[in-house]
């Protein structure tokens, strides 16, 4: 099914074998190096900005970006209920077993299902933040489908790593407004908190993207279920030590959401992983002056992994 928005290129809606409908679009020649982009928590696929995707396509990639379940134009998992995040946090801190509506492994299976429908046998998997967690799980659970892993602004999920700053935690748990203009202002302020003081953050670009996201289909309840999946996920450090997939870890030196120590820990855990620390990169996509460096690192990595 084709879906068209006024400011957005045409995207497609496809049902995977997991029973979830995913909205996606593509950039570049289908004969290029397949690169699947997985976005972060409660964020729509258009937060992989179109110019950034076109830069990746220009470097020889066939780029696929998509809305995860519970966000944008993909399936909303309303039948799975709404968890109590405060209770889940308490259970997590006490070391108790946590039941979430779905897991990050379920979201990894969604991505594999999308690859199946697109007839992509193996791909380079690039995930940002929560998307990086999903990408790591794909590499662990479906190594035969992953040509290489790019973990961006993400984490092994271990409890001994530094937490987000109090400002970031407050911003993440705040209630978003329901009017378009107020939502744009709200997201711009959150993006500024996530930027960690970087002067490379483009708030106007973030605000414009927030308006487009609002128009596509803002869905606040998806945040709760996706966050529950993150809380329920166990740390991956020990499992990653056995990973044999070529890996690039990209992290910013001023990320206040997932501090740099998380990226270093990820790179240290995965045998042979390369760590690329980008100066002045906070958390998120809206640092256009840094895209060239990010695209170059990703492209060199995927080209090497093809050899």
Coordinates of N, CA and C in Angstrom, one line a residue, residues 10-237:
X10 N 6.9 9.4 -1.0 CA 5.9 8.3 -0.9 C 6.6 7.1 -0.1
X11 N 5.8 6.6 0.9 CA 6.3 5.5 1.6 C 5.3 4.3 1.5
X12 N 5.8 3.2 1.9 CA 5.0 1.9 1.6 C 4.6 1.3 3.0
X13 N 3.5 0.6 3.0 CA 3.0 -0.1 4.2 C 3.0 -1.6 3.9
X14 N 3.7 -2.4 4.7 CA 3.8 -3.8 4.4 C 3.6 -4.6 5.7
X15 N 3.0 -5.7 5.6 CA 2.7 -6.6 6.8 C 3.8 -7.7 6.8
X16 N 4.4 -7.8 8.0 CA 5.5 -8.8 8.1 C 4.9 -10.1 8.6
X17 N 5.7 -11.1 8.7 CA 5.3 -12.4 9.2 C 5.0 -12.3 10.7
X18 N 5.5 -11.3 11.4 CA 5.2 -11.1 12.8 C 3.8 -10.6 13.0
X19 N 3.1 -10.2 11.9 CA 1.7 -9.7 12.0 C 1.7 -8.2 12.2
X20 N 2.8 -7.6 12.1 CA 2.9 -6.1 12.3 C 3.1 -5.4 11.0
X21 N 2.3 -4.4 10.8 CA 2.4 -3.5 9.6 C 3.5 -2.5 9.8
X22 N 4.5 -2.4 8.9 CA 5.5 -1.4 9.0 C 5.5 -0.5 7.8
X23 N 5.6 0.8 8.1 CA 5.7 1.8 7.1 C 7.2 2.1 6.8
X24 N 7.6 2.1 5.5 CA 9.0 2.2 5.2 C 9.1 3.0 3.9
X25 N 10.3 3.5 3.6 CA 10.7 4.0 2.3 C 12.2 3.7 2.1
X26 N 12.6 3.9 0.9 CA 14.0 3.5 0.5 C 14.7 4.7 -0.3
X27 N 16.0 4.6 -0.3 CA 16.8 5.5 -1.1 C 17.9 4.8 -1.8
X28 N 18.2 5.1 -3.0 CA 19.3 4.6 -3.7 C 19.0 3.4 -4.6
X29 N 20.0 2.8 -5.2 CA 19.9 1.7 -6.1 C 19.7 0.4 -5.4
X30 N 18.6 -0.4 -5.6 CA 18.5 -1.7 -4.9 C 19.6 -2.6 -5.0
X31 N 20.5 -2.4 -6.0 CA 21.7 -3.2 -6.1 C 22.9 -2.8 -5.2
X32 N 22.7 -1.7 -4.5 CA 23.7 -1.2 -3.6 C 23.8 -2.0 -2.3
X33 N 24.7 -1.6 -1.5 CA 24.9 -2.3 -0.2 C 23.7 -2.0 0.7
X34 N 22.9 -3.1 1.0 CA 21.7 -2.9 1.8 C 22.0 -2.4 3.2
X35 N 21.4 -1.3 3.6 CA 21.6 -0.6 4.9 C 20.2 -0.3 5.5
X36 N 19.9 -1.0 6.6 CA 18.7 -0.8 7.3 C 18.9 0.1 8.5
X37 N 18.1 1.2 8.5 CA 18.2 2.2 9.6 C 17.1 2.0 10.6
X38 N 17.5 1.8 11.9 CA 16.5 1.6 12.9 C 16.5 2.8 13.9
X39 N 15.4 3.5 14.0 CA 15.4 4.8 14.7 C 15.1 4.5 16.2
X40 N 15.2 5.5 17.1 CA 15.1 5.3 18.5 C 13.7 5.5 19.1
X41 N 13.7 5.6 20.4 CA 12.5 5.6 21.2 C 11.4 6.6 20.8
X42 N 10.2 6.1 20.5 CA 9.1 6.9 20.2 C 9.3 7.9 19.1
X43 N 10.2 7.6 18.1 CA 10.7 8.5 17.1 C 10.3 7.9 15.7
X44 N 9.8 8.7 14.8 CA 9.4 8.3 13.5 C 10.6 8.2 12.6
X45 N 10.4 7.4 11.5 CA 11.5 7.2 10.6 C 12.1 8.4 9.9
X46 N 11.2 9.5 9.9 CA 11.7 10.7 9.2 C 12.7 11.4 10.1
X47 N 13.0 10.9 11.3 CA 14.1 11.5 12.1 C 15.4 10.9 11.6
X48 N 15.4 10.0 10.7 CA 16.6 9.8 9.8 C 16.4 10.8 8.7
X49 N 16.9 12.0 8.7 CA 16.5 13.1 7.8 C 16.8 12.6 6.3
X50 N 15.9 13.1 5.4 CA 16.1 12.7 4.0 C 17.4 13.0 3.4
X51 N 18.0 14.2 3.7 CA 19.3 14.5 3.1 C 20.4 13.6 3.6
X52 N 20.3 13.2 4.9 CA 21.2 12.2 5.5 C 21.1 10.9 4.7
X53 N 19.9 10.4 4.5 CA 19.7 9.2 3.8 C 20.2 9.2 2.4
X54 N 20.0 10.4 1.7 CA 20.5 10.5 0.4 C 22.0 10.5 0.3
X55 N 22.7 11.1 1.3 CA 24.1 11.0 1.4 C 24.6 9.6 1.5
X56 N 23.9 8.8 2.3 CA 24.3 7.4 2.4 C 24.1 6.7 1.1
X57 N 23.0 7.0 0.4 CA 22.7 6.3 -0.9 C 23.8 6.7 -1.9
X58 N 24.2 8.0 -1.8 CA 25.2 8.4 -2.8 C 26.5 7.7 -2.6
X59 N 26.8 7.2 -1.4 CA 28.0 6.4 -1.1 C 27.8 4.9 -1.4
X60 N 26.8 4.5 -2.1 CA 26.6 3.2 -2.6 C 25.7 2.3 -1.8
X61 N 24.9 2.9 -0.9 CA 24.0 2.1 -0.1 C 22.6 2.0 -0.7
X62 N 21.9 1.0 -0.5 CA 20.4 0.9 -0.7 C 19.8 1.1 0.7
X63 N 19.3 2.2 1.0 CA 18.9 2.6 2.3 C 17.4 2.3 2.6
X64 N 17.1 1.7 3.7 CA 15.8 1.4 4.1 C 15.6 2.0 5.5
X65 N 14.6 2.9 5.6 CA 14.2 3.4 6.9 C 12.8 3.1 7.2
X66 N 12.3 3.0 8.4 CA 11.0 2.6 8.7 C 10.5 3.0 10.1
X67 N 9.2 3.1 10.2 CA 8.6 3.3 11.5 C 8.6 2.0 12.3
X68 N 9.2 2.0 13.5 CA 9.0 0.8 14.4 C 7.5 0.6 14.7
X69 N 7.2 -0.5 15.2 CA 5.8 -0.7 15.8 C 5.5 0.4 16.8
X70 N 4.3 0.8 16.9 CA 3.8 1.7 17.9 C 4.3 3.2 17.7
X71 N 4.6 3.5 16.4 CA 5.0 4.9 16.2 C 4.7 5.2 14.7
X72 N 4.5 6.5 14.4 CA 4.3 6.9 13.0 C 3.1 6.2 12.4
X73 N 3.3 5.6 11.2 CA 2.3 5.0 10.4 C 2.3 3.5 10.5
X74 N 3.1 2.9 11.4 CA 3.2 1.5 11.6 C 2.1 1.0 12.6
X75 N 2.0 -0.3 12.8 CA 0.9 -0.8 13.7 C 1.0 -0.2 15.1
X76 N -0.1 0.1 15.7 CA -0.2 0.5 17.1 C -0.7 -0.8 17.9
X77 N 0.1 -1.0 19.0 CA -0.1 -2.3 19.7 C -1.1 -2.1 20.9
X78 N -2.2 -1.5 20.6 CA -3.2 -1.1 21.7 C -3.7 -2.3 22.4
X79 N -3.9 -3.4 21.7 CA -4.4 -4.6 22.4 C -3.5 -5.2 23.5
X80 N -2.2 -4.7 23.5 CA -1.3 -5.2 24.5 C -1.2 -4.4 25.8
X81 N -2.1 -3.4 25.9 CA -2.3 -2.7 27.1 C -1.2 -1.6 27.3
X82 N -1.4 -1.0 28.5 CA -0.5 0.1 28.8 C 0.2 -0.1 30.2
X83 N 1.5 -0.4 30.2 CA 2.2 -0.8 31.4 C 2.4 0.4 32.3
X84 N 2.6 0.1 33.6 CA 3.0 1.1 34.6 C 4.5 1.3 34.6
X85 N 5.0 2.3 34.0 CA 6.5 2.5 33.9 C 7.1 2.6 35.3
X86 N 6.5 3.3 36.2 CA 7.1 3.5 37.6 C 7.2 2.2 38.3
X87 N 6.2 1.3 38.1 CA 6.3 0.0 38.7 C 7.4 -0.9 38.1
X88 N 7.5 -0.8 36.7 CA 8.5 -1.5 36.0 C 9.9 -1.0 36.4
X89 N 10.1 0.3 36.6 CA 11.4 0.8 37.1 C 11.7 0.2 38.4
X90 N 10.7 0.2 39.3 CA 11.0 -0.3 40.7 C 11.3 -1.8 40.6
X91 N 10.6 -2.5 39.8 CA 10.9 -4.0 39.7 C 12.3 -4.2 39.1
X92 N 12.7 -3.3 38.2 CA 14.0 -3.4 37.6 C 15.1 -3.1 38.6
X93 N 14.9 -2.1 39.4 CA 15.9 -1.7 40.4 C 16.1 -2.8 41.5
X94 N 15.0 -3.6 41.7 CA 15.0 -4.7 42.7 C 15.5 -6.0 42.1
X95 N 15.8 -6.0 40.8 CA 16.3 -7.2 40.2 C 15.2 -8.2 39.9
X96 N 14.0 -7.8 39.9 CA 12.8 -8.7 39.6 C 12.6 -8.9 38.1
X97 N 12.0 -10.0 37.8 CA 11.6 -10.3 36.4 C 10.5 -9.3 36.0
X98 N 10.6 -8.8 34.7 CA 9.7 -7.8 34.2 C 8.9 -8.3 33.0
X99 N 7.6 -8.1 33.1 CA 6.8 -8.4 31.9 C 6.4 -7.1 31.2
X100 N 6.8 -7.0 30.0 CA 6.5 -5.8 29.1 C 5.5 -6.3 28.0
X101 N 4.7 -5.4 27.5 CA 3.8 -5.8 26.4 C 4.5 -6.5 25.2
X102 N 5.7 -6.0 24.9 CA 6.5 -6.7 23.9 C 8.0 -6.4 24.3
X103 N 8.9 -7.0 23.6 CA 10.3 -6.9 23.9 C 11.1 -6.3 22.8
X104 N 12.4 -5.9 23.0 CA 13.2 -5.5 22.0 C 13.5 -6.6 21.0
X105 N 13.5 -7.9 21.5 CA 13.6 -9.0 20.5 C 12.5 -9.1 19.6
X106 N 11.3 -8.8 20.1 CA 10.1 -8.7 19.2 C 10.3 -7.6 18.1
X107 N 10.9 -6.5 18.5 CA 11.1 -5.4 17.5 C 12.2 -5.8 16.5
X108 N 13.2 -6.6 17.0 CA 14.2 -7.1 16.1 C 13.6 -8.0 15.1
X109 N 12.7 -8.9 15.5 CA 12.0 -9.8 14.6 C 11.2 -9.0 13.6
X110 N 10.6 -7.9 14.0 CA 9.9 -7.0 13.0 C 10.8 -6.6 11.9
X111 N 12.0 -6.2 12.3 CA 13.0 -5.8 11.3 C 13.4 -6.9 10.3
X112 N 13.6 -8.1 10.9 CA 13.9 -9.2 10.1 C 12.7 -9.5 9.1
X113 N 11.5 -9.4 9.7 CA 10.3 -9.5 8.8 C 10.3 -8.5 7.7
X114 N 10.7 -7.3 7.9 CA 10.7 -6.3 6.8 C 11.8 -6.7 5.8
X115 N 12.9 -7.2 6.2 CA 13.9 -7.7 5.3 C 13.4 -8.8 4.5
X116 N 12.7 -9.7 5.1 CA 12.1 -10.8 4.4 C 11.1 -10.3 3.2
X117 N 10.3 -9.4 3.6 CA 9.3 -8.9 2.6 C 10.0 -8.1 1.5
X118 N 11.1 -7.5 1.8 CA 11.9 -6.8 0.7 C 12.9 -7.7 0.0
X119 N 12.9 -9.0 0.4 CA 13.8 -10.0 -0.2 C 15.3 -9.6 0.0
X120 N 15.6 -9.1 1.2 CA 17.0 -8.8 1.5 C 17.4 -9.9 2.4
X121 N 18.3 -10.7 1.9 CA 18.8 -11.8 2.7 C 19.7 -11.4 3.9
X122 N 20.7 -10.5 3.6 CA 21.6 -10.0 4.5 C 21.8 -8.5 4.3
X123 N 22.0 -7.8 5.4 CA 22.1 -6.3 5.4 C 23.0 -5.8 6.4
X124 N 23.5 -4.6 6.2 CA 24.2 -3.8 7.2 C 23.1 -3.2 8.1
X125 N 23.2 -3.3 9.4 CA 22.1 -2.9 10.3 C 22.7 -1.7 11.1
X126 N 22.0 -0.5 11.0 CA 22.4 0.7 11.7 C 21.3 1.1 12.6
X127 N 21.5 1.2 13.9 CA 20.5 1.6 14.8 C 21.0 2.7 15.7
X128 N 20.1 3.7 16.0 CA 20.4 4.8 16.9 C 19.7 4.7 18.2
X129 N 20.4 4.8 19.3 CA 19.8 4.8 20.6 C 19.0 3.5 20.8
X130 N 17.7 3.6 21.1 CA 16.9 2.3 21.2 C 17.1 1.5 19.9
X131 N 17.2 2.1 18.8 CA 17.4 1.4 17.5 C 18.8 0.6 17.5
X132 N 19.8 1.2 18.2 CA 21.1 0.5 18.4 C 20.9 -0.7 19.2
X133 N 20.1 -0.7 20.3 CA 19.8 -1.8 21.1 C 19.2 -2.9 20.2
X134 N 18.2 -2.6 19.4 CA 17.5 -3.5 18.6 C 18.5 -4.1 17.6
X135 N 19.4 -3.2 17.0 CA 20.4 -3.7 16.0 C 21.4 -4.7 16.7
X136 N 21.8 -4.4 17.9 CA 22.6 -5.4 18.6 C 22.0 -6.7 18.8
X137 N 20.7 -6.7 19.2 CA 19.9 -7.9 19.4 C 19.8 -8.7 18.0
X138 N 19.6 -8.0 16.9 CA 19.5 -8.6 15.6 C 20.9 -9.3 15.4
X139 N 22.0 -8.7 15.7 CA 23.3 -9.3 15.4 C 23.5 -10.5 16.3
X140 N 22.9 -10.5 17.5 CA 23.1 -11.6 18.4 C 22.1 -12.8 18.1
X141 N 20.9 -12.5 17.7 CA 19.9 -13.5 17.5 C 19.8 -13.9 16.0
X142 N 20.2 -13.1 15.1 CA 20.1 -13.4 13.7 C 21.5 -13.1 13.0
X143 N 22.6 -13.6 13.4 CA 23.9 -13.2 12.9 C 24.0 -13.5 11.4
X144 N 23.3 -14.5 10.9 CA 23.4 -14.9 9.5 C 22.7 -13.9 8.6
X145 N 21.9 -13.0 9.2 CA 21.2 -12.0 8.4 C 21.9 -10.6 8.4
X146 N 23.0 -10.5 9.3 CA 23.6 -9.2 9.5 C 25.0 -9.2 8.9
X147 N 25.2 -8.4 7.9 CA 26.5 -8.2 7.3 C 27.5 -7.5 8.2
X148 N 26.9 -6.4 8.8 CA 27.7 -5.7 9.8 C 26.7 -4.9 10.7
X149 N 27.2 -4.5 11.8 CA 26.5 -3.7 12.8 C 27.0 -2.4 13.0
X150 N 26.2 -1.4 13.0 CA 26.6 0.0 13.3 C 25.7 0.4 14.5
X151 N 26.3 0.5 15.7 CA 25.6 0.9 16.9 C 25.9 2.4 17.2
X152 N 24.8 3.2 17.1 CA 25.0 4.7 17.2 C 24.3 5.2 18.5
X153 N 25.1 5.9 19.3 CA 24.5 6.6 20.5 C 23.7 5.6 21.3
X154 N 24.3 4.4 21.5 CA 23.5 3.3 22.1 C 24.3 2.7 23.3
X155 N 23.9 1.5 23.7 CA 24.4 1.0 25.0 C 24.3 -0.5 25.0
X156 N 25.1 -1.1 25.9 CA 25.0 -2.5 26.2 C 23.8 -2.8 27.1
X157 N 23.3 -1.7 27.7 CA 22.2 -1.9 28.6 C 22.5 -2.3 30.0
X158 N 23.8 -2.2 30.4 CA 24.2 -2.7 31.7 C 23.9 -1.6 32.8
X159 N 23.6 -2.1 34.0 CA 23.2 -1.2 35.1 C 24.3 -0.4 35.7
X160 N 25.6 -0.8 35.5 CA 26.7 -0.1 36.1 C 27.2 1.0 35.3
X161 N 26.5 1.4 34.2 CA 26.9 2.5 33.4 C 26.3 3.8 33.8
X162 N 26.9 4.9 33.5 CA 26.3 6.2 33.9 C 24.9 6.5 33.4
X163 N 24.1 7.1 34.2 CA 22.7 7.4 33.8 C 22.6 8.7 33.0
X164 N 21.5 8.9 32.4 CA 21.2 10.2 31.8 C 21.3 11.3 32.8
X165 N 21.5 12.5 32.4 CA 21.5 13.7 33.3 C 20.1 13.9 33.8
X166 N 20.0 14.5 35.0 CA 18.6 14.8 35.6 C 17.8 15.6 34.6
X167 N 18.4 16.6 33.9 CA 17.6 17.4 32.9 C 17.0 16.5 31.8
X168 N 17.8 15.6 31.4 CA 17.3 14.7 30.3 C 16.2 13.8 30.8
X169 N 16.4 13.3 32.0 CA 15.4 12.4 32.6 C 14.1 13.1 32.8
X170 N 14.1 14.4 33.2 CA 12.9 15.2 33.4 C 12.3 15.4 32.1
X171 N 13.1 15.7 31.0 CA 12.5 16.0 29.7 C 11.9 14.8 29.1
X172 N 12.5 13.6 29.3 CA 12.0 12.4 28.7 C 10.6 12.0 29.3
X173 N 10.4 12.3 30.6 CA 9.2 11.8 31.2 C 8.1 12.9 31.3
X174 N 8.4 14.1 30.7 CA 7.4 15.1 30.6 C 6.3 14.8 29.7
X175 N 5.1 15.4 29.8 CA 3.9 15.1 29.0 C 3.9 16.1 27.8
X176 N 3.9 15.5 26.6 CA 3.9 16.4 25.4 C 2.6 17.1 25.2
X177 N 2.6 18.3 24.7 CA 1.3 19.0 24.4 C 0.7 18.4 23.1
X178 N -0.6 18.7 22.9 CA -1.3 18.1 21.9 C -1.7 19.0 20.7
X179 N -1.1 20.3 20.7 CA -1.3 21.1 19.5 C 0.0 21.1 18.7
X180 N 0.0 21.3 17.4 CA 1.1 21.2 16.6 C 2.2 22.2 17.0
X181 N 1.9 23.5 17.1 CA 2.9 24.5 17.4 C 3.5 24.3 18.8
X182 N 2.7 23.9 19.8 CA 3.3 23.7 21.1 C 4.2 22.4 21.1
X183 N 3.8 21.4 20.3 CA 4.5 20.2 20.2 C 5.9 20.5 19.5
X184 N 5.9 21.4 18.5 CA 7.2 21.7 17.9 C 8.1 22.4 18.9
X185 N 7.6 23.3 19.7 CA 8.4 24.0 20.7 C 8.9 23.0 21.8
X186 N 8.0 22.1 22.2 CA 8.4 21.1 23.2 C 9.5 20.2 22.7
X187 N 9.4 19.7 21.5 CA 10.4 18.8 20.9 C 11.7 19.6 20.7
X188 N 11.6 20.9 20.3 CA 12.9 21.7 20.2 C 13.6 21.8 21.5
X189 N 12.9 22.0 22.6 CA 13.5 22.1 23.9 C 14.1 20.8 24.3
X190 N 13.4 19.7 24.1 CA 13.9 18.4 24.4 C 15.2 18.1 23.6
X191 N 15.2 18.5 22.3 CA 16.4 18.3 21.5 C 17.5 19.1 22.0
X192 N 17.3 20.3 22.5 CA 18.3 21.1 23.1 C 18.9 20.5 24.3
X193 N 18.0 19.9 25.2 CA 18.5 19.2 26.3 C 19.4 18.0 25.9
X194 N 18.9 17.3 24.9 CA 19.6 16.1 24.4 C 21.0 16.5 23.7
X195 N 21.1 17.7 23.3 CA 22.3 18.1 22.6 C 23.5 18.2 23.4
X196 N 23.3 18.3 24.7 CA 24.4 18.3 25.7 C 25.3 19.6 25.5
X197 N 24.7 20.7 25.1 CA 25.5 21.9 25.0 C 26.2 22.1 23.6
X198 N 26.0 21.1 22.7 CA 26.7 21.2 21.4 C 26.1 22.4 20.6
X199 N 27.1 23.2 20.0 CA 26.6 24.3 19.1 C 26.4 23.8 17.7
X200 N 26.5 22.5 17.5 CA 26.2 21.9 16.2 C 24.7 21.4 16.1
X201 N 24.0 21.5 17.2 CA 22.6 21.2 17.2 C 21.7 22.2 16.4
X202 N 20.9 21.7 15.5 CA 20.0 22.6 14.7 C 18.6 22.5 15.2
X203 N 18.2 23.4 16.1 CA 16.9 23.3 16.7 C 15.8 23.6 15.6
X204 N 16.1 24.5 14.7 CA 15.1 24.8 13.7 C 14.7 23.5 12.9
X205 N 15.8 22.8 12.5 CA 15.5 21.5 11.8 C 14.8 20.5 12.6
X206 N 15.1 20.5 13.9 CA 14.3 19.6 14.8 C 12.9 20.0 14.9
X207 N 12.6 21.3 15.0 CA 11.2 21.8 15.1 C 10.5 21.5 13.8
X208 N 11.1 21.7 12.7 CA 10.4 21.4 11.4 C 10.1 19.9 11.3
X209 N 11.0 19.0 11.7 CA 10.8 17.6 11.7 C 9.6 17.2 12.7
X210 N 9.6 17.9 13.8 CA 8.5 17.6 14.8 C 7.2 18.0 14.2
X211 N 7.1 19.1 13.4 CA 5.8 19.4 12.8 C 5.4 18.3 11.8
X212 N 6.4 17.8 11.0 CA 6.1 16.8 10.1 C 5.7 15.5 10.8
X213 N 6.3 15.2 11.9 CA 6.0 14.0 12.7 C 4.6 14.1 13.2
X214 N 4.2 15.3 13.7 CA 2.9 15.5 14.3 C 1.8 15.3 13.2
X215 N 2.1 15.8 12.0 CA 1.2 15.6 10.8 C 1.0 14.2 10.4
X216 N 2.2 13.4 10.4 CA 2.1 12.0 10.0 C 1.3 11.2 11.0
X217 N 1.4 11.5 12.3 CA 0.6 10.7 13.3 C 1.4 10.5 14.6
X218 N 1.3 11.6 15.4 CA 1.9 11.5 16.7 C 1.1 10.6 17.6
X219 N 1.8 9.7 18.3 CA 1.1 8.7 19.1 C 1.9 8.5 20.4
X220 N 1.4 9.2 21.5 CA 2.1 9.3 22.7 C 2.2 7.9 23.5
X221 N 1.2 7.1 23.3 CA 1.1 5.8 24.1 C 2.2 4.9 23.6
X222 N 2.7 5.0 22.4 CA 3.7 4.1 21.9 C 5.0 4.3 22.7
X223 N 5.2 5.5 23.2 CA 6.4 5.8 24.1 C 6.4 4.9 25.3
X224 N 5.2 4.7 25.9 CA 5.1 3.9 27.1 C 5.5 2.5 26.9
X225 N 4.9 1.9 25.8 CA 5.2 0.5 25.5 C 6.7 0.2 25.1
X226 N 7.2 1.2 24.3 CA 8.6 1.0 23.8 C 9.5 1.2 25.0
X227 N 9.2 2.2 25.9 CA 10.1 2.3 27.1 C 10.0 1.1 28.0
X228 N 8.8 0.5 28.1 CA 8.7 -0.8 28.9 C 9.6 -1.8 28.3
X229 N 9.7 -1.9 27.0 CA 10.6 -2.9 26.3 C 12.1 -2.6 26.7
X230 N 12.4 -1.4 26.7 CA 13.8 -1.0 27.1 C 14.1 -1.4 28.6
X231 N 13.1 -1.1 29.5 CA 13.3 -1.4 30.9 C 13.4 -2.9 31.1
X232 N 12.6 -3.7 30.3 CA 12.6 -5.1 30.5 C 13.8 -5.8 29.9
X233 N 14.6 -5.1 29.0 CA 15.7 -5.8 28.4 C 16.9 -6.0 29.4
X234 N 17.5 -7.1 29.3 CA 18.6 -7.4 30.2 C 19.9 -6.9 29.5
X235 N 20.9 -6.6 30.3 CA 22.2 -6.2 29.7 C 22.8 -7.2 28.8
X236 N 23.5 -6.7 27.8 CA 24.0 -7.6 26.7 C 25.5 -7.7 26.7
X237 N 26.2 -7.2 27.6 CA 27.7 -7.1 27.6 C 28.3 -8.5 27.4

